[in-house]
mmCIF file of C-alpha atoms in Angstrom:
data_model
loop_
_atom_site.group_PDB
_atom_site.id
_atom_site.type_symbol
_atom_site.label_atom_id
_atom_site.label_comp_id
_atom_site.label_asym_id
_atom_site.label_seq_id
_atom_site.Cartn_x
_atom_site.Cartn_y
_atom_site.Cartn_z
ATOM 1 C CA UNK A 28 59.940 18.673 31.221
ATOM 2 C CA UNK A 29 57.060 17.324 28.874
ATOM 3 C CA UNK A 30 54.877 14.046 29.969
ATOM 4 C CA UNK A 31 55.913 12.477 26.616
ATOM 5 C CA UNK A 32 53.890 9.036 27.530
ATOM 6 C CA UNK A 33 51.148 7.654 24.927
ATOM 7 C CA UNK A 34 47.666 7.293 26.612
ATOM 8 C CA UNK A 35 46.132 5.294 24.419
ATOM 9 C CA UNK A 36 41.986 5.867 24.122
ATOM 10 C CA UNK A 37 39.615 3.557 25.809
ATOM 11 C CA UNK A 38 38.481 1.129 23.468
ATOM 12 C CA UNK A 39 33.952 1.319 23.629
ATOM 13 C CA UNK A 40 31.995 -1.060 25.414
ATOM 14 C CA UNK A 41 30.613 -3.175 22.216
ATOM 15 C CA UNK A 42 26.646 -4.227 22.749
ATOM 16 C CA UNK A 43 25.026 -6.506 20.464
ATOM 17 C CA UNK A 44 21.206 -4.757 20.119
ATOM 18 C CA UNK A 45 18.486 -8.051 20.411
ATOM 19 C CA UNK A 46 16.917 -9.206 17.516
ATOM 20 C CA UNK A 47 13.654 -7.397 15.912
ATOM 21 C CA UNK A 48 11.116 -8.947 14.597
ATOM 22 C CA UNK A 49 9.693 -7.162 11.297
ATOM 23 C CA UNK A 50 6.555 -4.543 11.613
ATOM 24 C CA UNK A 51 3.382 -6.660 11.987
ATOM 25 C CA UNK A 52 1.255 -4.401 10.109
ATOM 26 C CA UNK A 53 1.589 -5.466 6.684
ATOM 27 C CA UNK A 54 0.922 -8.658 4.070
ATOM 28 C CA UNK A 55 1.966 -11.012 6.581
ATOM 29 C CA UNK A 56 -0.282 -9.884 9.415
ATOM 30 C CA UNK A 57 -3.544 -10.329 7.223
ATOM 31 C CA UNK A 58 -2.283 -13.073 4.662
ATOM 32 C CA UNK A 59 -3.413 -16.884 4.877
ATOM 33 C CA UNK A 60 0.054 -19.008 5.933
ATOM 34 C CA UNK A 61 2.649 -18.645 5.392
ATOM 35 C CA UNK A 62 2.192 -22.380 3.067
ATOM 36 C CA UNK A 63 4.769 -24.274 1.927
ATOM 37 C CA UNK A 64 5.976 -23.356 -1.482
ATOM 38 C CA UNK A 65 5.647 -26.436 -3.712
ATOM 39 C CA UNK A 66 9.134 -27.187 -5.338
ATOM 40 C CA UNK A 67 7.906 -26.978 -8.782
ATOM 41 C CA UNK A 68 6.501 -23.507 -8.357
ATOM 42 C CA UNK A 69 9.444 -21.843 -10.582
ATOM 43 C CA UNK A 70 6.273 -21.852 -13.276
ATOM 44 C CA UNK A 71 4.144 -19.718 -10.915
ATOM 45 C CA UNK A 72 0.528 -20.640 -8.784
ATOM 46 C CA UNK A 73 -2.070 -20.330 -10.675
ATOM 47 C CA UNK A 74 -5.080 -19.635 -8.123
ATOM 48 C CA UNK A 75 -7.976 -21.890 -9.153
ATOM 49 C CA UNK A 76 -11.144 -19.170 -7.740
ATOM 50 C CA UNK A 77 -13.654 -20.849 -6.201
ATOM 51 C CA UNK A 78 -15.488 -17.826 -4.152
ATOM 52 C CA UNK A 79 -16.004 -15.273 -7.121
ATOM 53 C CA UNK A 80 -18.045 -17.468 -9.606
ATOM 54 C CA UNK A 81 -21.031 -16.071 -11.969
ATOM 55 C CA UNK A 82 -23.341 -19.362 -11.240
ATOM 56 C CA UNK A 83 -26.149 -17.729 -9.671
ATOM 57 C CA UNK A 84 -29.623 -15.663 -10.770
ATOM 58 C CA UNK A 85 -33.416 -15.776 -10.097
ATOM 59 C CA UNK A 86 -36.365 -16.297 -11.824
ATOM 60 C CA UNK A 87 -39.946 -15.856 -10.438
ATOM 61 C CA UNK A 88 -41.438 -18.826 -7.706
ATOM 62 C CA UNK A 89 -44.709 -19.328 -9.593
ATOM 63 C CA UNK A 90 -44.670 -22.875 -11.203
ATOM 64 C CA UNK A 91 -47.146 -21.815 -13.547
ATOM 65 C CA UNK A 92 -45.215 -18.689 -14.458
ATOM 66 C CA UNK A 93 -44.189 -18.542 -18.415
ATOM 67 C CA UNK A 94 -40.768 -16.448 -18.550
ATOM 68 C CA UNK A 95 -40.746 -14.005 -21.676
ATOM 69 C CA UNK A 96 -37.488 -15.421 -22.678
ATOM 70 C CA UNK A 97 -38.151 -18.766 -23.838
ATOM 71 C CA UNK A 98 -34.638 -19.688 -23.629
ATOM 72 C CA UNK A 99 -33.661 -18.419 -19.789
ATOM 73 C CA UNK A 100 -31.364 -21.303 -18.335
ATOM 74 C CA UNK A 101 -30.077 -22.020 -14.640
ATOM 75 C CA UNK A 102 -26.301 -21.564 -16.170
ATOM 76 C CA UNK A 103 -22.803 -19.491 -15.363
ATOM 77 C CA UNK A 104 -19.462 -19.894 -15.926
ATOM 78 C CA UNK A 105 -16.464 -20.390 -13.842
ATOM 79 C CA UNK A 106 -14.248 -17.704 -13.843
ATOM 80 C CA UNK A 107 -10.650 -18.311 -15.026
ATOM 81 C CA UNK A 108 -7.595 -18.715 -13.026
ATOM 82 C CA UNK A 109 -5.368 -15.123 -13.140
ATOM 83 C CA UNK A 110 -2.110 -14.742 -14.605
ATOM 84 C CA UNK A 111 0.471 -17.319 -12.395
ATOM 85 C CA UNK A 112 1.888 -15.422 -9.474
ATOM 86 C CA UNK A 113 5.555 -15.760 -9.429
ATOM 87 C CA UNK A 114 7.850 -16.631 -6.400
ATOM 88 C CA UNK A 115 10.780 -13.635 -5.679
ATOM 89 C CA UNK A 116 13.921 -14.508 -3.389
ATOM 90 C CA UNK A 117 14.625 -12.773 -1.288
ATOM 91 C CA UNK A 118 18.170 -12.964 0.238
ATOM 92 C CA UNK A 119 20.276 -11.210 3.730
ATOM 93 C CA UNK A 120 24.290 -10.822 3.327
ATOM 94 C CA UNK A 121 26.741 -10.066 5.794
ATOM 95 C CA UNK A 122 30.683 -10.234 5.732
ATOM 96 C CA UNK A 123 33.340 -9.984 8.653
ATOM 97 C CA UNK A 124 36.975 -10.571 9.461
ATOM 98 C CA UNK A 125 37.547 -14.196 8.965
ATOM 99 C CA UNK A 126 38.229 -14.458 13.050
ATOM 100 C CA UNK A 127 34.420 -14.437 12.814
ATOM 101 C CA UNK A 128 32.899 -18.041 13.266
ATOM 102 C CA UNK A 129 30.274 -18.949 10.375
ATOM 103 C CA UNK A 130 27.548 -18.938 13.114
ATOM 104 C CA UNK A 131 27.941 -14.871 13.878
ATOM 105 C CA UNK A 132 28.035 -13.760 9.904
ATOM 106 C CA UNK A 133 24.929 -15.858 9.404
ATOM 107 C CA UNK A 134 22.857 -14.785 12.449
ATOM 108 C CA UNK A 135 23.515 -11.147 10.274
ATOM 109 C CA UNK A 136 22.372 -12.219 7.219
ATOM 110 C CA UNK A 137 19.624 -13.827 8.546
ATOM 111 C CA UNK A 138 18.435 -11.268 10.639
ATOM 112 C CA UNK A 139 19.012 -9.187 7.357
ATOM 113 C CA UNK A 140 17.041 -11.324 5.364
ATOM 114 C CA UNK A 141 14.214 -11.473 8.272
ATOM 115 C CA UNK A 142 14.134 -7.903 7.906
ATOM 116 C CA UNK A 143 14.341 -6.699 4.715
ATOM 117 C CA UNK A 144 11.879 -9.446 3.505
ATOM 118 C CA UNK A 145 8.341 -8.077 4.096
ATOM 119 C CA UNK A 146 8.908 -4.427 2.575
ATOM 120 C CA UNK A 147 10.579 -6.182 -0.257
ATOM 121 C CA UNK A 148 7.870 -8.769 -1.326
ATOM 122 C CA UNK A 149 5.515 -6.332 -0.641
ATOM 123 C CA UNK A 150 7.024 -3.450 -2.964
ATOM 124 C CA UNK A 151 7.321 -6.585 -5.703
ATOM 125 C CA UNK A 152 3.818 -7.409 -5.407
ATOM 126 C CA UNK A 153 2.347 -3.449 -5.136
ATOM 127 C CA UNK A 154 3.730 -4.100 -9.497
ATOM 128 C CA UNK A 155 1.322 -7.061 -9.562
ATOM 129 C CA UNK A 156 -1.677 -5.259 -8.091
ATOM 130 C CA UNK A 157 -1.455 -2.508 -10.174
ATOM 131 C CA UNK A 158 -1.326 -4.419 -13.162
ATOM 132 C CA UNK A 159 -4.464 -6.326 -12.388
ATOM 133 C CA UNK A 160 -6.380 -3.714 -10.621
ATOM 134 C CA UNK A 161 -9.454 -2.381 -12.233
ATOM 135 C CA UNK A 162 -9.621 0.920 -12.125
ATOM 136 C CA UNK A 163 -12.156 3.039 -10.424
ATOM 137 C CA UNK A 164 -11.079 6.156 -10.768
ATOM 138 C CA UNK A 165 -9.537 8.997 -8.339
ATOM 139 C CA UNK A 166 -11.653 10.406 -4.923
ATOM 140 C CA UNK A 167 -10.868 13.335 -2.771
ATOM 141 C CA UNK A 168 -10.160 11.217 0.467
ATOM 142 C CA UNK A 169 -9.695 8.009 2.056
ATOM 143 C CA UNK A 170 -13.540 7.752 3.505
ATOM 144 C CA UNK A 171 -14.489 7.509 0.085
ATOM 145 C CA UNK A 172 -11.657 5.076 -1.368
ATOM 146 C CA UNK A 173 -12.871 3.017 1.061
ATOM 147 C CA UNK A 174 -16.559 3.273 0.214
ATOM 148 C CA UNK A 175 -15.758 2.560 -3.471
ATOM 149 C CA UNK A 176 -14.075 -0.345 -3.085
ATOM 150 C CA UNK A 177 -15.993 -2.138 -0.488
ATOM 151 C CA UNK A 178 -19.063 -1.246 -2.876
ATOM 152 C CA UNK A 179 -17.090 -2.805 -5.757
ATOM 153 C CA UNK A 180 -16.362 -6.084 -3.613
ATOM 154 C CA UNK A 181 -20.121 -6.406 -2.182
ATOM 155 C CA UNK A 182 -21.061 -7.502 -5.120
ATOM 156 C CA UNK A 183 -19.179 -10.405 -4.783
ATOM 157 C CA UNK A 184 -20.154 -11.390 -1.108
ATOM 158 C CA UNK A 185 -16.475 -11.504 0.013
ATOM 159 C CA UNK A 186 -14.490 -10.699 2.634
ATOM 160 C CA UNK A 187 -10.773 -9.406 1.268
ATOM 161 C CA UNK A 188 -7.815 -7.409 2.236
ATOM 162 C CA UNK A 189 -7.632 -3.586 1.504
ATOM 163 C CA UNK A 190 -3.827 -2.946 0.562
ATOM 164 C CA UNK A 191 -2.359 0.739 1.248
ATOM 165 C CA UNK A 192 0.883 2.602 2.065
ATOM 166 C CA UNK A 193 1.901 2.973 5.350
ATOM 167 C CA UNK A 194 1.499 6.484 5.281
ATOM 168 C CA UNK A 195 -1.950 6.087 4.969
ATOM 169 C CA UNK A 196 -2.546 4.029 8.524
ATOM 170 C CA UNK A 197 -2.745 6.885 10.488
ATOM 171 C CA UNK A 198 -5.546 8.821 8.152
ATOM 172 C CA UNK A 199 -7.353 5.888 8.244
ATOM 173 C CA UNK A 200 -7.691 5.488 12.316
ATOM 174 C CA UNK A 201 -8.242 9.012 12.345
ATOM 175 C CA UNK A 202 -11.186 8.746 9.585
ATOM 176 C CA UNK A 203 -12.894 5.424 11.531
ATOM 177 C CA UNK A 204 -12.629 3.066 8.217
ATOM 178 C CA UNK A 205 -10.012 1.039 9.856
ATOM 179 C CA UNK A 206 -10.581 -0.106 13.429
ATOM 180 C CA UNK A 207 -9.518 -2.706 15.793
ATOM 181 C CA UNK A 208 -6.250 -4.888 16.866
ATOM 182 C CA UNK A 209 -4.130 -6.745 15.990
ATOM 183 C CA UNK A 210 -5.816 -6.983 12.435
ATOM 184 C CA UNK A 211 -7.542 -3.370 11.711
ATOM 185 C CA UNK A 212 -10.488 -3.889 9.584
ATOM 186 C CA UNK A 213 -12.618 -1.463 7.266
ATOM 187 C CA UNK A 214 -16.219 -0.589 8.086
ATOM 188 C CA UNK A 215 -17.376 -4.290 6.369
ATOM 189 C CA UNK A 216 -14.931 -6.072 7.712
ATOM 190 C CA UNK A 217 -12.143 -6.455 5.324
ATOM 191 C CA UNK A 218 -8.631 -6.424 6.518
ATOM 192 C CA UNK A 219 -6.132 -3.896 6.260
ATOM 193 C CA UNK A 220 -2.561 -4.546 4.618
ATOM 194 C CA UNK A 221 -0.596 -1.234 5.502
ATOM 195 C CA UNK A 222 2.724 -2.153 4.343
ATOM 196 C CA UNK A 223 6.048 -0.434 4.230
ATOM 197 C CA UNK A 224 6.655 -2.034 0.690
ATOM 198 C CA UNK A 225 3.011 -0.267 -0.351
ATOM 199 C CA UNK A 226 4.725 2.910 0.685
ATOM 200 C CA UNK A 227 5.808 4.056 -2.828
ATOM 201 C CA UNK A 228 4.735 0.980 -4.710
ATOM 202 C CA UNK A 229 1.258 2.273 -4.785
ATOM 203 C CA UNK A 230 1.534 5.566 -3.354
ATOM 204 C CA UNK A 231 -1.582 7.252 -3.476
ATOM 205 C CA UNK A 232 -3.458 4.008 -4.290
ATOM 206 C CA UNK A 233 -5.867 2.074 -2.198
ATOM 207 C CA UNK A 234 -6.612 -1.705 -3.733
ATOM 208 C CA UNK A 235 -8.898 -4.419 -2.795
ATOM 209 C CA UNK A 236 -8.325 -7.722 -3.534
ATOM 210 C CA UNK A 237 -9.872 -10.901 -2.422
ATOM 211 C CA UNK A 238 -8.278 -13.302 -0.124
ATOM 212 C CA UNK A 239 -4.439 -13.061 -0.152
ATOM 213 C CA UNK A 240 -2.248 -16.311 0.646
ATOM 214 C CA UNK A 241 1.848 -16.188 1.183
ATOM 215 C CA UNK A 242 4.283 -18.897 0.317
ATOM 216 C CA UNK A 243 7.687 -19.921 1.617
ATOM 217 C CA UNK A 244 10.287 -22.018 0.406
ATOM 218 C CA UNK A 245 12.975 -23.446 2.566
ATOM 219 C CA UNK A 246 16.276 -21.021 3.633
ATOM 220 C CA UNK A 247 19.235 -21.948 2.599
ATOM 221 C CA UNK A 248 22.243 -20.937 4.655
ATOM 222 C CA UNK A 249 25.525 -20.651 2.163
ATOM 223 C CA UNK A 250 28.727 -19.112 4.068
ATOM 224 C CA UNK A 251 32.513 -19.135 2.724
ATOM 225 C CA UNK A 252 36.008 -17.547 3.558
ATOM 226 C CA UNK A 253 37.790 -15.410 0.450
ATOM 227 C CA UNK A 254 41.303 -15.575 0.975
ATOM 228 C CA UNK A 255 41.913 -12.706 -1.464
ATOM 229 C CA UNK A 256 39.452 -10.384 0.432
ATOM 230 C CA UNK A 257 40.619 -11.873 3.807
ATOM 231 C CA UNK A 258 36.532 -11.934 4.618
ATOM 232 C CA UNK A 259 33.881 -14.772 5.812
ATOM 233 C CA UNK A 260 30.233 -14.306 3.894
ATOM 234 C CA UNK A 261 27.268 -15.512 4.594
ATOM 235 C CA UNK A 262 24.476 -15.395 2.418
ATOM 236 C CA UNK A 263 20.487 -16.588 3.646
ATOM 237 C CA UNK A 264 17.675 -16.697 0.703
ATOM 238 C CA UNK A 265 14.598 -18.125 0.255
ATOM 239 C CA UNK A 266 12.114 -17.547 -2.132
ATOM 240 C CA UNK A 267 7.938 -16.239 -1.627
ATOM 241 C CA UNK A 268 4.988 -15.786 -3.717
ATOM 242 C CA UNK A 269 2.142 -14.076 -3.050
ATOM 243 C CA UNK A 270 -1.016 -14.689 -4.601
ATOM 244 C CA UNK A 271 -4.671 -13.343 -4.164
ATOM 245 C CA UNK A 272 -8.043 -14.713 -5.404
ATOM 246 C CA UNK A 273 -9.874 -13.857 -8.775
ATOM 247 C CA UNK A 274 -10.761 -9.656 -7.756
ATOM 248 C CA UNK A 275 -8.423 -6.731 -7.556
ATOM 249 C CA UNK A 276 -9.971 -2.894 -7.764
ATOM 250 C CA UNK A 277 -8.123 0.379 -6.627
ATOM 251 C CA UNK A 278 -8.856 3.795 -6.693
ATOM 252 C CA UNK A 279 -6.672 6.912 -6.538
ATOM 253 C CA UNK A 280 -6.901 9.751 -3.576
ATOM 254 C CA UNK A 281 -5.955 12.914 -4.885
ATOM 255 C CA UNK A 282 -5.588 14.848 -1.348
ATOM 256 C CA UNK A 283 -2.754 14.224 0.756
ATOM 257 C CA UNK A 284 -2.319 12.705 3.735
#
């Protein structure tokens, strides 16, 4: 006689992982703030540049010296504000049985949110730089990216960030132009912005830029039950801006990695 009884399958032990905190190597590890996003910055932030001005020159120390150019002037201009930089939101969505309190679906979107944020702002940004960028052409390697573009920003007697795919970190550890934790800096000291977002928004491209600042506006937390779908939502956005001051330059690297 057959053992005709249902054994029903034991049900898995459910564990909840912790919460991550996004990769630390990117815009937000080298980036001033984050600063409160002023509420009327829908228009943009236009970044008034006070460290890359043209007022300065020399002239010779005698007093008695007559310059050949009779009209030589102490004079410069200041240099214009960029394009505005424009605030993207940047939102984290989750969805459940409606058993599921409003607290649990949000702590999934905002953990989503949390998450996907950096690589996202980053990739949206990557657009920007290459935009503004002047270009300096293409090098065999990442030693002399480097050297190009701090040579370009010497001029200018700043400190800035260097902004590259992630895929480029390890090359330049390996190469000595980016050294030192928890901010890895170039031979001159300027900080390094490997970011996950940079990863195919500028590919092969290494930028400079001068002094990058990030901006946050407040979360808001939206959740709501669809009786037609029988689901609870949640849905956690905020938006950012990123700006940078006055000087962008990048350069191509036509090996691999």
């Amino acid at each position: 006689m057959s053992d005709t009884t249902i054994h029903p399958s034991p049900v898995p032990v459910e564990y909840v992982a912790p919460l991550a905190s996004p990769t630390p190597s990117g815009l937000w590890r080298v980036a001033t703030g984050p600063l409160r996003l002023p509420e009327h910055a829908w228009s943009g932030i236009a970044v008034k540049p006070v460290n890359a001005g043209g007022g300065f020159g020399t002239w010779e120390m005698d007093p008695c010296y007559a310059p050949l150019d009779p009209d030589a002037r102490k004079d410069g201009e200041r240099p214009a504000p960029l394009e505005p930089f424009f605030p993207l939101v940047t939102w984290g969505f989750d969805e459940c049985d409606p058993q599921e309190t409003d607290e649990q679906v949000l702590v999934q979107a905002r953990q989503n949110q949390r998450l996907g944020e950096p690589t996202a702002v980053e990739a949206d940004f990557a657009a920007r730089l290459m935009i503004d960028a002047v270009d300096l052409g293409s090098v065999a390697d990442i030693v002399g990216a480097v050297s190009v573009l701090e040579a370009a920003m010497a001029g200018h007697r700043q400190v800035g960030v260097l902004h590259a795919g992630a895929q480029w970190a390890g090359a330049a550890h390996r190469d000595k132009v980016a050294t030192g934790s928890p901010i890895a800096r170039s031979p001159l000291g300027h900080s390094w912005a490997f970011g996950g977002g940079y990863v195919a928004g500028l590919g092969d491209t290494l930028v400079i830029t001068g002094p990058v600042t990030i901006w946050t506006g407040p979360v808001f937390e939206r959740t709501a039950v669809d009786p037609y779908k029988n689901v609870r939502s949640a849905v956690v956005e905020r938006a950012v801006a990123v700006s940078y001051e006055a000087l962008a330059y990048r350069v191509a690297i036509t090996a691999a990695v």
